[in-house]
């Protein structure tokens, strides 16, 4: 058994390092024994756009915190109370840490577990949300394993599709959740704000759902090209043309059935305001673009940001154009995704080749653990790649 553990560790703003830390134990963050947990050998562990909030300093984190919340791993140690998992099983780890026992978990709202974070009804690996170590590492501990972990039915088949299955911890179910909250269905017209990895997963998920016209808006032409070649329409938000006019040029009408904000408070304006940070821009755009009686999903992260240029943004208060859209009887849903609500079905869609375009749309790139700090810097500069860390060299090129 291994005795050490190399991991990506936060040392300050824009300062990620690969350090050797303690090998994980079957223990909760407070030191309590966790016979319901397992230790995983990480096979794939991704860098997420949400990690950049920590990297940039927008989301406060203590120095020395282990990062990472998108993990796929192999079980190497099983707690005595674990009944349905065995050593050698290949599993996906939902980023929400959830007990499976509280009122919210029993209602399948694992994104707001009431017990795994003493400070709030929300816990996640690799964030300052309950002191759970992240999984950009060689090994990690996962509690409540029978409840939390999604086991792949065939390890060899899973390893052949690991680039796609690695997305099940967060961004693919998160993207799907946004579409569900926005009421997307076969034949729907959909607008997706943001062509980052989550937005591109949203475009892929909209195709899986049978949406008709899928429109993606962004400023980065390389990212837009990835969705364009996979059957989506695109809008360059740097053009000085109102969003609804650009949608009308594509659809023949200025609004869509469903719209999802995959950007959050790091949004910029349109056209002449494209270089200006406008935290409220994306959410106002999707509300404006949604037809009367339609629905809007807000998946992008909104919260207090110490780096915001205004006091309102620092406090997490955003000016919304709600008065303008109220007359449309809007339905708006926001928040983190309950990953376990969707991950098994999306796993089956991947295993049965219902999303063959996923890796191309995401532009997944496999890197070593030592390359992670440099990948953070590239991603922060706007890289169109989705970085998958392979700590043990187990993923075929």
Tab-separated table of C-alpha atoms in Angstrom:
chain	number	residue	atom	x	y	z
A	1	UNK	CA	0.000	0.000	0.000
A	2	UNK	CA	1.182	3.517	-0.789
A	3	UNK	CA	2.307	5.660	2.143
A	4	UNK	CA	2.512	9.075	0.471
A	5	UNK	CA	0.190	11.097	-1.704
A	6	UNK	CA	1.112	13.764	-4.241
A	7	UNK	CA	-1.561	16.411	-4.743
A	8	UNK	CA	-2.278	19.843	-6.215
A	9	UNK	CA	-2.162	22.268	-3.304
A	10	UNK	CA	-3.300	25.904	-3.094
A	11	UNK	CA	-0.508	28.180	-1.824
A	12	UNK	CA	-2.117	31.519	-2.676
A	13	UNK	CA	-3.585	33.398	-5.606
A	14	UNK	CA	-2.221	31.977	-8.884
A	15	UNK	CA	0.126	29.736	-6.910
A	16	UNK	CA	-0.661	26.042	-7.329
A	17	UNK	CA	1.984	23.457	-6.494
A	18	UNK	CA	2.263	19.687	-6.504
A	19	UNK	CA	3.219	18.683	-2.962
A	20	UNK	CA	3.605	15.414	-1.117
A	21	UNK	CA	0.920	15.201	1.575
A	22	UNK	CA	-0.299	12.517	3.950
A	23	UNK	CA	-1.896	9.394	2.539
A	24	UNK	CA	-5.653	9.619	3.228
A	25	UNK	CA	-7.308	7.791	6.117
A	26	UNK	CA	-10.840	6.519	6.609
A	27	UNK	CA	-11.626	9.588	8.679
A	28	UNK	CA	-13.987	12.555	8.473
A	29	UNK	CA	-12.526	16.100	8.478
A	30	UNK	CA	-13.190	16.324	12.250
A	31	UNK	CA	-11.147	13.167	12.873
A	32	UNK	CA	-14.139	10.882	13.422
A	33	UNK	CA	-13.711	7.352	12.067
A	34	UNK	CA	-15.525	6.687	8.789
A	35	UNK	CA	-16.203	2.958	8.387
A	36	UNK	CA	-18.658	3.904	5.617
A	37	UNK	CA	-15.839	5.324	3.454
A	38	UNK	CA	-13.298	4.132	0.908
A	39	UNK	CA	-9.877	5.175	-0.357
A	40	UNK	CA	-9.573	5.708	-4.109
A	41	UNK	CA	-6.595	5.588	-6.422
A	42	UNK	CA	-7.368	8.437	-8.803
A	43	UNK	CA	-7.555	7.469	-12.474
A	44	UNK	CA	-8.779	10.816	-13.825
A	45	UNK	CA	-9.158	14.117	-11.988
A	46	UNK	CA	-10.064	17.251	-13.908
A	47	UNK	CA	-9.435	20.971	-13.650
A	48	UNK	CA	-12.780	22.774	-13.574
A	49	UNK	CA	-13.711	26.370	-14.249
A	50	UNK	CA	-14.872	26.553	-10.630
A	51	UNK	CA	-11.298	25.775	-9.562
A	52	UNK	CA	-10.301	29.007	-11.282
A	53	UNK	CA	-12.425	30.944	-8.780
A	54	UNK	CA	-10.024	29.707	-6.119
A	55	UNK	CA	-6.967	30.176	-8.338
A	56	UNK	CA	-7.878	33.838	-8.979
A	57	UNK	CA	-8.868	34.590	-5.405
A	58	UNK	CA	-12.591	35.076	-6.026
A	59	UNK	CA	-13.450	32.156	-3.733
A	60	UNK	CA	-11.601	32.279	-0.418
A	61	UNK	CA	-9.570	29.193	0.440
A	62	UNK	CA	-6.978	28.476	3.113
A	63	UNK	CA	-3.365	27.982	2.124
A	64	UNK	CA	-2.561	24.276	1.967
A	65	UNK	CA	-5.983	23.169	0.743
A	66	UNK	CA	-6.005	20.232	-1.692
A	67	UNK	CA	-7.899	21.167	-4.841
A	68	UNK	CA	-10.106	19.181	-7.188
A	69	UNK	CA	-13.748	18.079	-7.286
A	70	UNK	CA	-14.041	16.113	-10.548
A	71	UNK	CA	-12.742	12.624	-9.814
A	72	UNK	CA	-12.845	9.120	-11.207
A	73	UNK	CA	-10.994	6.437	-9.306
A	74	UNK	CA	-10.354	2.817	-8.434
A	75	UNK	CA	-11.271	1.520	-4.979
A	76	UNK	CA	-8.128	0.399	-3.105
A	77	UNK	CA	-9.389	0.312	0.494
A	78	UNK	CA	-12.889	-0.405	1.769
A	79	UNK	CA	-14.301	0.565	5.160
A	80	UNK	CA	-15.882	-2.212	7.252
A	81	UNK	CA	-19.411	-0.813	6.831
A	82	UNK	CA	-19.247	-0.631	3.019
A	83	UNK	CA	-21.428	-3.373	1.520
A	84	UNK	CA	-21.796	-2.759	-2.209
A	85	UNK	CA	-18.286	-1.806	-3.347
A	86	UNK	CA	-15.139	-3.891	-3.594
A	87	UNK	CA	-11.454	-3.289	-4.105
A	88	UNK	CA	-10.766	-2.797	-7.803
A	89	UNK	CA	-14.132	-1.208	-8.652
A	90	UNK	CA	-13.909	1.815	-10.972
A	91	UNK	CA	-16.163	4.635	-9.813
A	92	UNK	CA	-17.202	8.226	-10.441
A	93	UNK	CA	-17.274	10.659	-7.513
A	94	UNK	CA	-20.042	13.301	-7.448
A	95	UNK	CA	-18.550	16.637	-6.422
A	96	UNK	CA	-21.336	17.182	-3.858
A	97	UNK	CA	-20.373	15.547	-0.571
A	98	UNK	CA	-23.623	13.993	0.620
A	99	UNK	CA	-24.576	11.712	3.516
A	100	UNK	CA	-27.612	10.013	1.951
A	101	UNK	CA	-29.409	10.180	5.285
A	102	UNK	CA	-30.655	13.728	5.856
A	103	UNK	CA	-33.957	15.159	4.646
A	104	UNK	CA	-32.458	16.772	1.543
A	105	UNK	CA	-30.411	13.750	0.479
A	106	UNK	CA	-33.446	11.495	0.879
A	107	UNK	CA	-35.292	13.876	-1.461
A	108	UNK	CA	-32.400	13.573	-3.996
A	109	UNK	CA	-31.203	17.110	-3.270
A	110	UNK	CA	-27.633	16.026	-2.634
A	111	UNK	CA	-26.355	19.502	-3.547
A	112	UNK	CA	-27.742	20.800	-0.255
A	113	UNK	CA	-26.856	17.994	2.150
A	114	UNK	CA	-27.575	19.132	5.704
A	115	UNK	CA	-24.833	17.221	7.544
A	116	UNK	CA	-21.552	17.228	5.594
A	117	UNK	CA	-20.714	20.892	6.190
A	118	UNK	CA	-21.300	22.288	9.696
A	119	UNK	CA	-21.443	25.853	8.361
A	120	UNK	CA	-23.963	25.514	5.515
A	121	UNK	CA	-26.216	23.050	3.704
A	122	UNK	CA	-23.640	22.582	0.955
A	123	UNK	CA	-20.430	20.567	0.869
A	124	UNK	CA	-17.929	19.885	-1.897
A	125	UNK	CA	-14.515	18.337	-2.312
A	126	UNK	CA	-11.636	20.731	-2.900
A	127	UNK	CA	-13.495	23.870	-1.813
A	128	UNK	CA	-13.682	25.675	1.491
A	129	UNK	CA	-17.035	23.964	1.998
A	130	UNK	CA	-16.758	21.521	4.867
A	131	UNK	CA	-12.958	20.997	4.853
A	132	UNK	CA	-13.109	18.069	2.433
A	133	UNK	CA	-9.797	17.362	0.721
A	134	UNK	CA	-9.910	17.632	-3.053
A	135	UNK	CA	-9.051	14.929	-5.525
A	136	UNK	CA	-6.397	16.416	-7.809
A	137	UNK	CA	-4.129	13.868	-6.236
A	138	UNK	CA	-2.910	10.305	-6.392
A	139	UNK	CA	-5.313	9.101	-3.682
A	140	UNK	CA	-8.378	10.432	-1.862
A	141	UNK	CA	-10.918	9.530	0.811
A	142	UNK	CA	-14.646	9.377	0.013
A	143	UNK	CA	-17.243	9.022	2.825
A	144	UNK	CA	-20.684	7.379	2.584
A	145	UNK	CA	-19.290	5.396	-0.324
A	146	UNK	CA	-22.219	3.023	-0.896
A	147	UNK	CA	-24.481	6.036	-1.360
A	148	UNK	CA	-22.177	8.434	-3.165
A	149	UNK	CA	-20.127	6.466	-5.657
A	150	UNK	CA	-21.292	5.500	-9.141
A	151	UNK	CA	-19.711	2.177	-10.124
A	152	UNK	CA	-19.024	1.530	-13.793
A	153	UNK	CA	-20.389	-1.879	-14.796
A	154	UNK	CA	-17.372	-2.918	-16.895
A	155	UNK	CA	-13.906	-1.585	-16.096
A	156	UNK	CA	-12.373	-2.296	-19.520
A	157	UNK	CA	-15.275	-0.634	-21.332
A	158	UNK	CA	-15.088	2.320	-18.953
A	159	UNK	CA	-11.359	2.816	-19.506
A	160	UNK	CA	-11.958	2.944	-23.265
A	161	UNK	CA	-14.357	5.857	-22.695
A	162	UNK	CA	-12.654	7.390	-19.679
A	163	UNK	CA	-12.238	10.862	-21.233
A	164	UNK	CA	-16.011	11.155	-21.458
A	165	UNK	CA	-16.861	9.322	-18.236
A	166	UNK	CA	-14.463	11.623	-16.352
A	167	UNK	CA	-16.982	14.415	-16.979
A	168	UNK	CA	-19.654	12.716	-14.833
A	169	UNK	CA	-18.340	14.088	-11.524
A	170	UNK	CA	-19.509	17.600	-12.291
A	171	UNK	CA	-19.691	19.415	-15.585
A	172	UNK	CA	-21.822	17.054	-17.664
A	173	UNK	CA	-24.560	16.502	-15.037
A	174	UNK	CA	-24.305	20.182	-14.091
A	175	UNK	CA	-24.856	21.194	-17.706
A	176	UNK	CA	-27.733	18.722	-18.027
A	177	UNK	CA	-29.295	20.080	-14.832
A	178	UNK	CA	-29.304	23.579	-16.305
A	179	UNK	CA	-31.241	22.344	-19.302
A	180	UNK	CA	-33.708	20.418	-17.128
A	181	UNK	CA	-34.337	23.518	-15.046
A	182	UNK	CA	-34.836	25.486	-18.265
A	183	UNK	CA	-37.402	22.968	-19.517
A	184	UNK	CA	-35.439	21.853	-22.583
A	185	UNK	CA	-36.956	18.904	-24.453
A	186	UNK	CA	-37.119	17.422	-27.970
A	187	UNK	CA	-37.670	20.214	-30.456
A	188	UNK	CA	-36.818	23.036	-28.039
A	189	UNK	CA	-34.858	26.036	-29.187
A	190	UNK	CA	-32.052	26.658	-26.690
A	191	UNK	CA	-29.663	29.522	-25.966
A	192	UNK	CA	-26.488	28.707	-24.037
A	193	UNK	CA	-24.562	31.586	-22.482
A	194	UNK	CA	-20.884	30.657	-22.392
A	195	UNK	CA	-18.779	28.248	-24.452
A	196	UNK	CA	-16.473	27.196	-21.649
A	197	UNK	CA	-16.335	23.493	-20.759
A	198	UNK	CA	-19.672	23.531	-18.896
A	199	UNK	CA	-21.399	25.458	-21.688
A	200	UNK	CA	-19.998	23.027	-24.246
A	201	UNK	CA	-21.297	20.148	-22.130
A	202	UNK	CA	-24.621	21.978	-22.201
A	203	UNK	CA	-24.545	22.021	-25.985
A	204	UNK	CA	-23.763	18.293	-26.036
A	205	UNK	CA	-26.539	17.587	-23.532
A	206	UNK	CA	-29.015	19.650	-25.581
A	207	UNK	CA	-28.209	17.449	-28.571
A	208	UNK	CA	-28.816	14.348	-26.452
A	209	UNK	CA	-32.204	15.764	-25.419
A	210	UNK	CA	-33.187	16.342	-29.052
A	211	UNK	CA	-33.256	20.142	-28.972
A	212	UNK	CA	-33.780	21.630	-32.413
A	213	UNK	CA	-31.742	24.838	-32.707
A	214	UNK	CA	-28.919	25.087	-30.157
A	215	UNK	CA	-27.328	28.555	-30.035
A	216	UNK	CA	-24.136	29.196	-28.066
A	217	UNK	CA	-22.863	32.688	-27.261
A	218	UNK	CA	-19.271	33.547	-26.325
A	219	UNK	CA	-16.377	35.875	-27.171
A	220	UNK	CA	-13.755	33.210	-27.865
A	221	UNK	CA	-13.799	32.049	-31.484
A	222	UNK	CA	-11.827	28.869	-30.769
A	223	UNK	CA	-14.422	27.777	-28.228
A	224	UNK	CA	-17.269	28.686	-30.567
A	225	UNK	CA	-15.631	26.665	-33.344
A	226	UNK	CA	-15.753	23.544	-31.150
A	227	UNK	CA	-19.545	23.717	-30.861
A	228	UNK	CA	-20.062	24.947	-34.436
A	229	UNK	CA	-18.455	21.854	-35.931
A	230	UNK	CA	-20.688	19.735	-33.709
A	231	UNK	CA	-23.993	21.048	-35.040
A	232	UNK	CA	-24.635	24.214	-33.034
A	233	UNK	CA	-25.272	27.776	-34.106
A	234	UNK	CA	-22.983	30.399	-32.593
A	235	UNK	CA	-23.079	34.057	-31.615
A	236	UNK	CA	-19.953	36.185	-31.209
A	237	UNK	CA	-20.821	38.384	-28.237
A	238	UNK	CA	-18.064	40.849	-29.108
A	239	UNK	CA	-20.295	42.102	-31.959
A	240	UNK	CA	-22.045	45.355	-31.109
A	241	UNK	CA	-25.504	43.922	-31.827
A	242	UNK	CA	-28.179	43.156	-29.192
A	243	UNK	CA	-28.355	39.480	-28.287
A	244	UNK	CA	-32.019	39.148	-29.205
A	245	UNK	CA	-31.321	40.633	-32.668
A	246	UNK	CA	-28.590	38.034	-33.210
A	247	UNK	CA	-30.921	35.258	-32.105
A	248	UNK	CA	-33.580	36.563	-34.506
A	249	UNK	CA	-31.064	36.462	-37.360
A	250	UNK	CA	-30.685	32.731	-36.711
A	251	UNK	CA	-34.201	31.676	-35.691
A	252	UNK	CA	-36.430	34.230	-37.326
A	253	UNK	CA	-37.664	35.297	-33.881
A	254	UNK	CA	-35.788	37.070	-31.085
A	255	UNK	CA	-36.349	34.560	-28.278
A	256	UNK	CA	-35.809	30.887	-27.462
A	257	UNK	CA	-37.819	28.319	-25.504
A	258	UNK	CA	-35.053	27.685	-22.991
A	259	UNK	CA	-31.910	29.572	-21.989
A	260	UNK	CA	-29.129	28.692	-19.559
A	261	UNK	CA	-26.491	30.905	-17.961
A	262	UNK	CA	-23.298	28.852	-17.681
A	263	UNK	CA	-21.115	31.907	-16.968
A	264	UNK	CA	-22.018	33.424	-13.612
A	265	UNK	CA	-20.619	36.576	-12.048
A	266	UNK	CA	-17.476	36.618	-14.201
A	267	UNK	CA	-19.570	37.682	-17.198
A	268	UNK	CA	-18.767	40.581	-19.518
A	269	UNK	CA	-21.006	42.828	-21.589
A	270	UNK	CA	-21.836	42.625	-25.275
A	271	UNK	CA	-20.144	44.523	-28.092
A	272	UNK	CA	-18.477	47.696	-26.877
A	273	UNK	CA	-18.826	46.361	-23.307
A	274	UNK	CA	-17.131	43.051	-24.116
A	275	UNK	CA	-13.995	44.051	-22.219
A	276	UNK	CA	-15.924	45.184	-19.154
A	277	UNK	CA	-16.590	42.862	-16.224
A	278	UNK	CA	-20.357	43.036	-15.714
A	279	UNK	CA	-21.354	40.361	-13.170
A	280	UNK	CA	-25.047	40.672	-13.950
A	281	UNK	CA	-24.647	40.501	-17.745
A	282	UNK	CA	-25.147	36.788	-18.431
A	283	UNK	CA	-28.160	36.291	-16.191
A	284	UNK	CA	-29.862	39.377	-17.637
A	285	UNK	CA	-29.091	38.185	-21.171
A	286	UNK	CA	-30.642	34.756	-20.675
A	287	UNK	CA	-33.728	36.216	-19.010
A	288	UNK	CA	-34.098	38.629	-21.919
A	289	UNK	CA	-33.602	35.857	-24.488
A	290	UNK	CA	-36.222	33.493	-23.001
A	291	UNK	CA	-39.684	33.667	-24.531
A	292	UNK	CA	-42.792	34.455	-22.513
A	293	UNK	CA	-43.754	31.271	-20.691
A	294	UNK	CA	-40.295	29.766	-21.188
A	295	UNK	CA	-37.744	28.928	-18.533
A	296	UNK	CA	-34.232	29.919	-17.570
A	297	UNK	CA	-31.540	27.930	-15.764
A	298	UNK	CA	-28.782	29.727	-13.872
A	299	UNK	CA	-25.836	27.379	-13.398
A	300	UNK	CA	-22.992	29.923	-13.386
A	301	UNK	CA	-21.660	30.674	-9.915
A	302	UNK	CA	-22.959	33.807	-8.147
A	303	UNK	CA	-21.688	34.791	-4.753
A	304	UNK	CA	-19.643	37.339	-2.842
A	305	UNK	CA	-16.427	38.049	-4.765
A	306	UNK	CA	-13.665	39.986	-2.974
A	307	UNK	CA	-12.133	40.855	-6.353
A	308	UNK	CA	-15.299	42.411	-7.796
A	309	UNK	CA	-14.900	46.072	-8.887
A	310	UNK	CA	-17.979	47.234	-6.948
A	311	UNK	CA	-19.130	46.907	-3.376
A	312	UNK	CA	-22.314	45.215	-4.589
A	313	UNK	CA	-20.305	42.535	-6.394
A	314	UNK	CA	-18.058	42.038	-3.379
A	315	UNK	CA	-21.174	41.440	-1.293
A	316	UNK	CA	-22.804	39.213	-3.924
A	317	UNK	CA	-25.611	41.635	-4.785
A	318	UNK	CA	-26.449	41.917	-8.486
A	319	UNK	CA	-28.761	44.331	-10.367
A	320	UNK	CA	-31.234	42.170	-12.284
A	321	UNK	CA	-33.584	43.400	-15.003
A	322	UNK	CA	-36.434	41.542	-13.356
A	323	UNK	CA	-38.977	44.275	-13.870
A	324	UNK	CA	-38.505	44.023	-17.622
A	325	UNK	CA	-39.022	40.245	-17.733
A	326	UNK	CA	-41.670	39.843	-15.035
A	327	UNK	CA	-44.448	40.305	-17.579
A	328	UNK	CA	-43.258	37.159	-19.394
A	329	UNK	CA	-44.180	34.947	-16.405
A	330	UNK	CA	-40.590	33.751	-16.118
A	331	UNK	CA	-39.539	30.546	-14.433
A	332	UNK	CA	-35.975	30.856	-13.145
A	333	UNK	CA	-34.030	28.203	-11.262
A	334	UNK	CA	-30.491	28.525	-9.916
A	335	UNK	CA	-27.902	26.751	-7.812
A	336	UNK	CA	-25.582	23.774	-7.806
A	337	UNK	CA	-26.581	20.575	-9.539
A	338	UNK	CA	-27.541	17.409	-7.642
A	339	UNK	CA	-25.058	15.258	-9.564
A	340	UNK	CA	-26.528	11.955	-8.417
A	341	UNK	CA	-29.870	12.930	-9.943
A	342	UNK	CA	-28.393	12.525	-13.438
A	343	UNK	CA	-25.026	10.756	-13.445
A	344	UNK	CA	-26.156	7.159	-13.918
A	345	UNK	CA	-28.347	7.952	-16.921
A	346	UNK	CA	-25.609	10.061	-18.496
A	347	UNK	CA	-23.125	7.238	-17.874
A	348	UNK	CA	-25.377	4.874	-19.811
A	349	UNK	CA	-25.710	7.396	-22.653
A	350	UNK	CA	-21.903	7.527	-22.911
A	351	UNK	CA	-21.409	3.771	-22.662
A	352	UNK	CA	-23.953	3.182	-25.429
A	353	UNK	CA	-22.442	5.819	-27.733
A	354	UNK	CA	-25.306	8.282	-27.587
A	355	UNK	CA	-22.826	11.155	-27.161
A	356	UNK	CA	-19.978	10.304	-29.572
A	357	UNK	CA	-19.143	13.983	-30.098
A	358	UNK	CA	-18.500	14.767	-26.419
A	359	UNK	CA	-14.687	14.600	-26.293
A	360	UNK	CA	-14.346	16.611	-29.486
A	361	UNK	CA	-16.715	19.300	-28.242
A	362	UNK	CA	-14.873	19.456	-24.918
A	363	UNK	CA	-11.397	19.244	-26.506
A	364	UNK	CA	-10.199	17.059	-23.634
A	365	UNK	CA	-6.447	16.939	-23.028
A	366	UNK	CA	-4.834	14.405	-20.694
A	367	UNK	CA	-1.917	15.725	-18.622
A	368	UNK	CA	0.262	14.470	-15.785
A	369	UNK	CA	-0.057	15.620	-12.198
A	370	UNK	CA	3.180	17.600	-12.534
A	371	UNK	CA	1.711	19.525	-15.471
A	372	UNK	CA	-1.309	20.689	-13.455
A	373	UNK	CA	0.047	24.057	-12.227
A	374	UNK	CA	0.919	25.072	-15.792
A	375	UNK	CA	-2.501	23.893	-16.998
A	376	UNK	CA	-4.159	26.116	-14.387
A	377	UNK	CA	-2.308	29.109	-15.818
A	378	UNK	CA	-3.274	28.228	-19.402
A	379	UNK	CA	-6.908	27.647	-18.474
A	380	UNK	CA	-6.975	30.971	-16.643
A	381	UNK	CA	-5.699	32.665	-19.804
A	382	UNK	CA	-8.656	31.278	-21.793
A	383	UNK	CA	-7.477	27.924	-23.161
A	384	UNK	CA	-10.206	26.037	-25.027
A	385	UNK	CA	-8.968	22.701	-23.634
A	386	UNK	CA	-10.562	20.661	-20.853
A	387	UNK	CA	-7.669	19.341	-18.769
A	388	UNK	CA	-7.884	15.810	-17.356
A	389	UNK	CA	-5.109	14.942	-14.921
A	390	UNK	CA	-3.865	11.346	-15.072
A	391	UNK	CA	-1.956	10.905	-11.774
A	392	UNK	CA	-0.821	7.311	-12.381
A	393	UNK	CA	-0.437	7.189	-16.168
A	394	UNK	CA	-3.452	4.901	-16.590
A	395	UNK	CA	-5.168	6.668	-19.535
A	396	UNK	CA	-4.258	5.646	-23.063
A	397	UNK	CA	-3.267	8.448	-25.438
